[in-house]
Coordinates of C-alpha atoms in Angstrom, one line a residue:
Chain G
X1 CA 11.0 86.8 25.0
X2 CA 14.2 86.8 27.0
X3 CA 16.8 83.9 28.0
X4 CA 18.8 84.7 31.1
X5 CA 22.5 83.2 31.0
X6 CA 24.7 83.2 33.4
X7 CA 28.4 82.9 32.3
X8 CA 31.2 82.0 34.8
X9 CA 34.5 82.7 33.5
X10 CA 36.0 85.8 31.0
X11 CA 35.7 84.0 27.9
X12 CA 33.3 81.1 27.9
X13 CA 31.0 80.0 24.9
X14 CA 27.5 78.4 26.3
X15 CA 25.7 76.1 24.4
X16 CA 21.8 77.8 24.7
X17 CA 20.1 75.4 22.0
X18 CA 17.5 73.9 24.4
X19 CA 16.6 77.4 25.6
X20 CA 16.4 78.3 22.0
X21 CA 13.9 75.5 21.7
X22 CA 12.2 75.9 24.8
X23 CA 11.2 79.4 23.5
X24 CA 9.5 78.0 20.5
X25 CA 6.1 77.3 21.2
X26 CA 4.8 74.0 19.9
X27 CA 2.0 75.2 17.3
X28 CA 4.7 77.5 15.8
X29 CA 5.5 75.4 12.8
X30 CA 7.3 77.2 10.2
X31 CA 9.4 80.5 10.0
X32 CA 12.7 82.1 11.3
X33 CA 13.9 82.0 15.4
X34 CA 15.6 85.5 15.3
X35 CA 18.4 85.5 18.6
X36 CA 19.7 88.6 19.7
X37 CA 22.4 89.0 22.0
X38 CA 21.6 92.3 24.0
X39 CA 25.0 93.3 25.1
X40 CA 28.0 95.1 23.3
X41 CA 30.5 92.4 25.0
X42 CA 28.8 89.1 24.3
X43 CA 28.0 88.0 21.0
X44 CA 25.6 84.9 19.3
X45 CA 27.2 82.0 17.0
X46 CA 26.4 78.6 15.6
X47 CA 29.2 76.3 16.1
X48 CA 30.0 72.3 16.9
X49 CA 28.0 70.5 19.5
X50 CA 30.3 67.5 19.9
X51 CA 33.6 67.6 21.0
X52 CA 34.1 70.6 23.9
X53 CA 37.5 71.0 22.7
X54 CA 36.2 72.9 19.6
X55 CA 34.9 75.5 22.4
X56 CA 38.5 75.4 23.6
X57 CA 40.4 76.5 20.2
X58 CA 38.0 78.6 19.7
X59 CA 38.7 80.9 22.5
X60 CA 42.3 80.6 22.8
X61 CA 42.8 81.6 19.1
X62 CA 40.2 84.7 19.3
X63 CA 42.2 85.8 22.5
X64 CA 45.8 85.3 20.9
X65 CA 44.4 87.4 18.1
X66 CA 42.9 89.9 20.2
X67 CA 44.9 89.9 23.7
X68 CA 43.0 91.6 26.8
X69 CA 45.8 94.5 27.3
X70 CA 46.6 96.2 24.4
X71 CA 47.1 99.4 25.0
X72 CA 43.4 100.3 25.0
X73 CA 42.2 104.1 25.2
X74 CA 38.0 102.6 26.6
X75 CA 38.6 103.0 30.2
X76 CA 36.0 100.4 31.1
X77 CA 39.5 98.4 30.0
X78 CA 37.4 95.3 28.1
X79 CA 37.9 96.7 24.3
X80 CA 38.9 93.7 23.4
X81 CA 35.4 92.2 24.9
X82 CA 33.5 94.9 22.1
X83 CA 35.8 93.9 18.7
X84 CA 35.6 89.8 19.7
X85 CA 31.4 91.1 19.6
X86 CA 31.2 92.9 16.5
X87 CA 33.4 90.1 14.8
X88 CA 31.2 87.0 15.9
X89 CA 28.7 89.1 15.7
X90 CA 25.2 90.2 18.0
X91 CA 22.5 88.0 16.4
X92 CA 22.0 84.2 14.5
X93 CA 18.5 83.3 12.7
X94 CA 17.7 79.6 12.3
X95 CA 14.6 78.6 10.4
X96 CA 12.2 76.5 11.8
X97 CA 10.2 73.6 10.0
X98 CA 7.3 71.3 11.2
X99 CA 8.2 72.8 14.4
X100 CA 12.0 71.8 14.7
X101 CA 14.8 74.1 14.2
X102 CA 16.6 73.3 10.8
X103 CA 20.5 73.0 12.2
X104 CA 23.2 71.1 10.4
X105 CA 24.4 67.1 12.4
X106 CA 27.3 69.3 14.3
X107 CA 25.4 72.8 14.8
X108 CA 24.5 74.0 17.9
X109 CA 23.8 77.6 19.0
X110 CA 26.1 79.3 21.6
X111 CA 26.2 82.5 23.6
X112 CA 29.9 83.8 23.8
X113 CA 30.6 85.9 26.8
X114 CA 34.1 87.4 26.3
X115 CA 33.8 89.9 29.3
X116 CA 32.6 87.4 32.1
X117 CA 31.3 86.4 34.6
X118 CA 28.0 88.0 34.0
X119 CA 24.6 87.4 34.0
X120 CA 23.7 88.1 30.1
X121 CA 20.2 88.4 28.2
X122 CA 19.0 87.3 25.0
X123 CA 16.2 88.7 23.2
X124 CA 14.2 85.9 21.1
X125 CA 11.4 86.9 18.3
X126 CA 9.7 84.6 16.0
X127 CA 9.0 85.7 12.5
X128 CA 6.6 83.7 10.0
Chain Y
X1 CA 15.1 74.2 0.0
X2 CA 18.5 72.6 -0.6
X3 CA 21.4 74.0 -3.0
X4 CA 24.1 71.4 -3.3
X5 CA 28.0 72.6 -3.7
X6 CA 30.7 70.7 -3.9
X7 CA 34.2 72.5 -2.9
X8 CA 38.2 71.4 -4.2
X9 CA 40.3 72.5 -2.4
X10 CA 40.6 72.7 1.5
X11 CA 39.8 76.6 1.8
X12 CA 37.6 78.6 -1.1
X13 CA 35.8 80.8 -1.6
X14 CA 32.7 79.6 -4.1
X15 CA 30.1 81.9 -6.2
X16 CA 26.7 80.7 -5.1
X17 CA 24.9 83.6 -6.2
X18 CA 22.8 82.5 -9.5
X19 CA 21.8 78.9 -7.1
X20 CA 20.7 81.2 -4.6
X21 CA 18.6 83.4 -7.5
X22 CA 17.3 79.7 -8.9
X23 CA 16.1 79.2 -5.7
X24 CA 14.1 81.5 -5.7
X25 CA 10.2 80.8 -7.3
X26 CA 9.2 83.7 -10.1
X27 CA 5.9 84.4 -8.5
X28 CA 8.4 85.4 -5.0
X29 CA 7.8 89.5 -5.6
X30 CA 8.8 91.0 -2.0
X31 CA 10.7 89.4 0.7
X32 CA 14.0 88.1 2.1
X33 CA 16.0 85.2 1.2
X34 CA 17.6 83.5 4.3
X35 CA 20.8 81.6 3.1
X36 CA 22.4 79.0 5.8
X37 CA 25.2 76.9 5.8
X38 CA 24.3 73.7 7.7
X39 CA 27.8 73.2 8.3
X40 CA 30.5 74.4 11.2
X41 CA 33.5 74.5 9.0
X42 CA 31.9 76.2 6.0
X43 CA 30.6 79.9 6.0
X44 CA 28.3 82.6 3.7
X45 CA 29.3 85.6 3.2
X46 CA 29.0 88.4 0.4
X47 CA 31.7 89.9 -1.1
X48 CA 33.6 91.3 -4.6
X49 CA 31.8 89.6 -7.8
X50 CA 34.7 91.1 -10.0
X51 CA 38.3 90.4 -10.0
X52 CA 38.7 87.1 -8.4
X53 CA 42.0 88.4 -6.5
X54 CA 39.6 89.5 -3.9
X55 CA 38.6 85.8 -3.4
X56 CA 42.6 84.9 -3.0
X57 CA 43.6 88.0 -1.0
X58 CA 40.9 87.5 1.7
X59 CA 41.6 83.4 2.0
X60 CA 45.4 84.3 2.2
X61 CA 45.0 87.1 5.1
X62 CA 42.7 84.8 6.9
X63 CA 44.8 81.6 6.7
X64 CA 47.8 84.1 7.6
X65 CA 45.4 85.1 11.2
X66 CA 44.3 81.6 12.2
X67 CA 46.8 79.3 10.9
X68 CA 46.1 75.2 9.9
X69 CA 48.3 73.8 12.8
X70 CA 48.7 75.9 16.0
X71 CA 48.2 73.2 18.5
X72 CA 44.8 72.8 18.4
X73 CA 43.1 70.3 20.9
X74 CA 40.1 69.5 18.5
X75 CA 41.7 65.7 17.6
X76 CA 39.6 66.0 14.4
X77 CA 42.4 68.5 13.6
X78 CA 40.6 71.0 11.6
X79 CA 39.7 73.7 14.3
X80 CA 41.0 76.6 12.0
X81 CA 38.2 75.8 10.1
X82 CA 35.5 76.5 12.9
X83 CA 37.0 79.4 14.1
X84 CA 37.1 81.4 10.2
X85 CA 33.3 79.6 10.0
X86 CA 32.5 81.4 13.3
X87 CA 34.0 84.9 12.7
X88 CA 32.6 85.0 8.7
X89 CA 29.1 83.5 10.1
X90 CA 26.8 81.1 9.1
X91 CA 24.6 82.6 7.4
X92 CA 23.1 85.8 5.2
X93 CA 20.3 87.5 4.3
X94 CA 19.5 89.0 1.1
X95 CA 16.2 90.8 0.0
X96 CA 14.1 90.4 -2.5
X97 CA 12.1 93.2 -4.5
X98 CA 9.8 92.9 -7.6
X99 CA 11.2 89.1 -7.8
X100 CA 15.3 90.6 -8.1
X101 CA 18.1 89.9 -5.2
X102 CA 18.8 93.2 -3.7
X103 CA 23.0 93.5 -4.3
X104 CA 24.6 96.0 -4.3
X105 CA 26.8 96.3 -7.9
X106 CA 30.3 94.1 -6.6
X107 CA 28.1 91.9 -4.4
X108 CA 28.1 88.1 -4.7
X109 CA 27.0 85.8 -2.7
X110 CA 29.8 82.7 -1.6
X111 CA 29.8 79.9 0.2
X112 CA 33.6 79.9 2.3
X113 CA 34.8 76.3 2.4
X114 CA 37.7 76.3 5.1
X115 CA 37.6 72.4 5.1
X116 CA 37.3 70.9 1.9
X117 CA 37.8 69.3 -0.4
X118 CA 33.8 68.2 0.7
X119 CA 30.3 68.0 -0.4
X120 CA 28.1 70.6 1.4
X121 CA 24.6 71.9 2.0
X122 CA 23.2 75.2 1.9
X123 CA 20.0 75.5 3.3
X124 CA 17.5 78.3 1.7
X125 CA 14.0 79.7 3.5
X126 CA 12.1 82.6 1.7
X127 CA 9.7 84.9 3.7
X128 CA 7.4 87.5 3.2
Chain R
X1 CA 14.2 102.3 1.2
X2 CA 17.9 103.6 1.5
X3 CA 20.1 105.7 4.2
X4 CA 22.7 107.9 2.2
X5 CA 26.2 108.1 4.8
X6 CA 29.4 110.3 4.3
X7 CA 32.4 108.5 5.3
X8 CA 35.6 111.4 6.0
X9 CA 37.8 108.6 6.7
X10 CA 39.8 105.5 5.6
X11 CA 38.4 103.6 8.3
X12 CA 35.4 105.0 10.8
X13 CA 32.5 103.7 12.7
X14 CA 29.5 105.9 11.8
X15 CA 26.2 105.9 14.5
X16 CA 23.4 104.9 12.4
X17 CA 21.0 104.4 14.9
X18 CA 18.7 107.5 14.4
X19 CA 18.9 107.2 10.7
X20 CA 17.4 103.6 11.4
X21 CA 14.5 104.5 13.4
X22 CA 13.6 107.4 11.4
X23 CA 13.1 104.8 8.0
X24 CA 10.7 103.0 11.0
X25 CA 7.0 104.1 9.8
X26 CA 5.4 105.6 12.9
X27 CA 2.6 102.3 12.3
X28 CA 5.1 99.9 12.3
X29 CA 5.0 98.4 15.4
X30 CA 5.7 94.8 15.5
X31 CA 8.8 93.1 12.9
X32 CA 11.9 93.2 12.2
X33 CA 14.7 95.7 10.1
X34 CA 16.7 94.1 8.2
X35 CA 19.7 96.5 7.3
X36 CA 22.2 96.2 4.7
X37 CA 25.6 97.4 3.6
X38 CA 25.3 97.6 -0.5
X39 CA 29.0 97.8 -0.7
X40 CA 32.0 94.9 -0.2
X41 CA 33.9 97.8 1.5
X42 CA 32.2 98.9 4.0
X43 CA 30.1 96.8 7.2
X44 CA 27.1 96.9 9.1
X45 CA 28.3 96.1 12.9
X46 CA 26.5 96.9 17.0
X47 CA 28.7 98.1 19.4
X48 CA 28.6 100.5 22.3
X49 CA 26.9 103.8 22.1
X50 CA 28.3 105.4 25.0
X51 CA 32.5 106.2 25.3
X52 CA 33.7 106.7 21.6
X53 CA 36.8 105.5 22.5
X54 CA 35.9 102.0 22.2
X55 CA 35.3 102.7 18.5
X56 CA 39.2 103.9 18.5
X57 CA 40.1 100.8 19.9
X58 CA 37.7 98.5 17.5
X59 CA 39.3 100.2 14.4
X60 CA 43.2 100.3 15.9
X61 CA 42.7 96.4 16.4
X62 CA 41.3 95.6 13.3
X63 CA 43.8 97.6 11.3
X64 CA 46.5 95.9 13.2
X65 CA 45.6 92.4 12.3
X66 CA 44.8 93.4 9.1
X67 CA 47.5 95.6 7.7
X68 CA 46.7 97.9 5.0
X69 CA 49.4 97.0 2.6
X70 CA 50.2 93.5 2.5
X71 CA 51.2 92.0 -0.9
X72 CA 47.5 92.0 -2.0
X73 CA 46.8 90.9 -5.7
X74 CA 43.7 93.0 -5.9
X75 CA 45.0 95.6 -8.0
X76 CA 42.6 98.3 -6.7
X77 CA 44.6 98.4 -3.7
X78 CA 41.9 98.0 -1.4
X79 CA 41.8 94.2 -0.1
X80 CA 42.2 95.0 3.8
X81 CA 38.6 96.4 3.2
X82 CA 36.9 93.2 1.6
X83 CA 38.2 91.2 4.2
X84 CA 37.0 93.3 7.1
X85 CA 33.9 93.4 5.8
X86 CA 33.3 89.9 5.6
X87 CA 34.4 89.6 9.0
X88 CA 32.0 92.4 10.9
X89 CA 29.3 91.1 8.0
X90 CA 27.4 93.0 6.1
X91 CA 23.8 93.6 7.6
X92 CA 22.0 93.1 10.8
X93 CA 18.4 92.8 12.0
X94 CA 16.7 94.4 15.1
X95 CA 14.1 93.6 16.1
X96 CA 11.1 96.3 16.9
X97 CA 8.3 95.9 19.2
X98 CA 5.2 98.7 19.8
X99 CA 7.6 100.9 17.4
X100 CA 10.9 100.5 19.5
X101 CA 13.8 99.4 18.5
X102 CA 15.1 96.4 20.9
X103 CA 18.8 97.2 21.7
X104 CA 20.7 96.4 24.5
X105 CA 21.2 99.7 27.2
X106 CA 24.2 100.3 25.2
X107 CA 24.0 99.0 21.7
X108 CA 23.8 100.9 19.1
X109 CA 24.1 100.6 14.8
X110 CA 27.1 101.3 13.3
X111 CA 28.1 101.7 9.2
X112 CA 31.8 100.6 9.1
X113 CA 33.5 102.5 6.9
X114 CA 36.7 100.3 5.7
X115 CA 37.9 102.5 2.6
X116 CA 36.7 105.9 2.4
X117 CA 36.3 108.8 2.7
X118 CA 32.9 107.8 0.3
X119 CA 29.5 107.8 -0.7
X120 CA 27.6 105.0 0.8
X121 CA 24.3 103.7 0.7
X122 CA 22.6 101.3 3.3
X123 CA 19.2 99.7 1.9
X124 CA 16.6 99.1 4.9
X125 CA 13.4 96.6 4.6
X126 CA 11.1 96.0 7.1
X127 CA 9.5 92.5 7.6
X128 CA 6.5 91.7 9.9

């Protein structure tokens, strides 16, 4: 199953729990929601799902670390789009139990585009 | 299935390995061993099991990169911690053959606490 | 089962990819594969497939923010590795579907060698 994003700015997380649940179907009960990011510049995390200024550190650290210029040899010019990727990383599993998805009080899931805007899939797959 | 840790200082890297092995049931042959932190300022990750100046160099290096104070918006004032729980991830997976964790010889399993001192959850699924 | 890689560097991103789908039994055709770094040196990450020099830029960046030599206590010299490993993690799943892998256009499965040149071994278990 696929989830279509659409981001709007360069770096951007986007909270995509309720499509993450959407894609559940209600007699799937118990097992692991495996979500794949399909794209070498946009990655998958878990992070807080209260205060948006979370979102905000977030990116402005990750992009301190890792500025957009840096002398880059990828001619494309968004390397620092790929190392953000591979460091947050492509995929999250959550488990799933009497049909709800087992996340921590604070945890929601995010897609994190770091080479927006651009309209993004994620690949879904349930495993029990 | 639950494994409850409880973490002293504000960033630490804790040995969760044998909790994790407990956890799982003798008659559990084949399989993997999802482990997830239910938490968005505490991490898994696997790393040295040997000289515990690993576990010291890599909190040093990545309090160094993401510093405590760095005028952070987040009032709760811990957003370091959600970034290092972002960019070490959430969770792991380890397998499981003829009932034995598959590690490799200087693997351990940890949980990363980058905002203790607290009492946290790990959250454990087998499947097969 | 396990993929056997020769790292010729310190650090080097090695395509995986075909070694993957050749440990994918021609009647497996619906799951996932789970694959896994057995070392605390060396990652597991997805990244681009097509211009190799966003791998140059990956590894410049990464050895940048974490220096080689930096007043580590781990006597075997070699802590810039642990910590880069725990940040690009040490497995990933894909997902397959009638006996394809599911990667993005231009995804594809990297070993991340973070102190070689080595031996390594990557173990690979399928799950349906």
């Amino acid at each position: 199953m696929i989830i279509n994003i659409k981001s709007n700015n360069r770096t951007e997380l986007i909270d995509i729990t309720n499509k993450v649940k959407k894609s559940v179907p209600t007699d799937f009960k118990n097992g692991l929601v495996y979500i794949f990011s399909l794209h070498t510049t946009g990655a998958i995390t878990i992070n807080e799902n209260a205060d948006p200024a979370v979102k905000t550190d977030i990116l402005k650290t990750i992009n301190k670390i890792i500025p957009w210029d840096d002398n880059f040899k990828h001619m494309e010019g968004n390397s620092a789009a790929h190392i953000k990727t591979s460091l947050f990383g492509q995929s999250e599993i959550v488990a799933v139990e009497e049909g709800e998805l087992i996340l921590g009080r604070w945890q929601d899931i995010y897609f994190c585009e770091f080479d927006g805007p651009r309209n993004r899939q994620v690949y879904i797959k349930l495993i029990n």
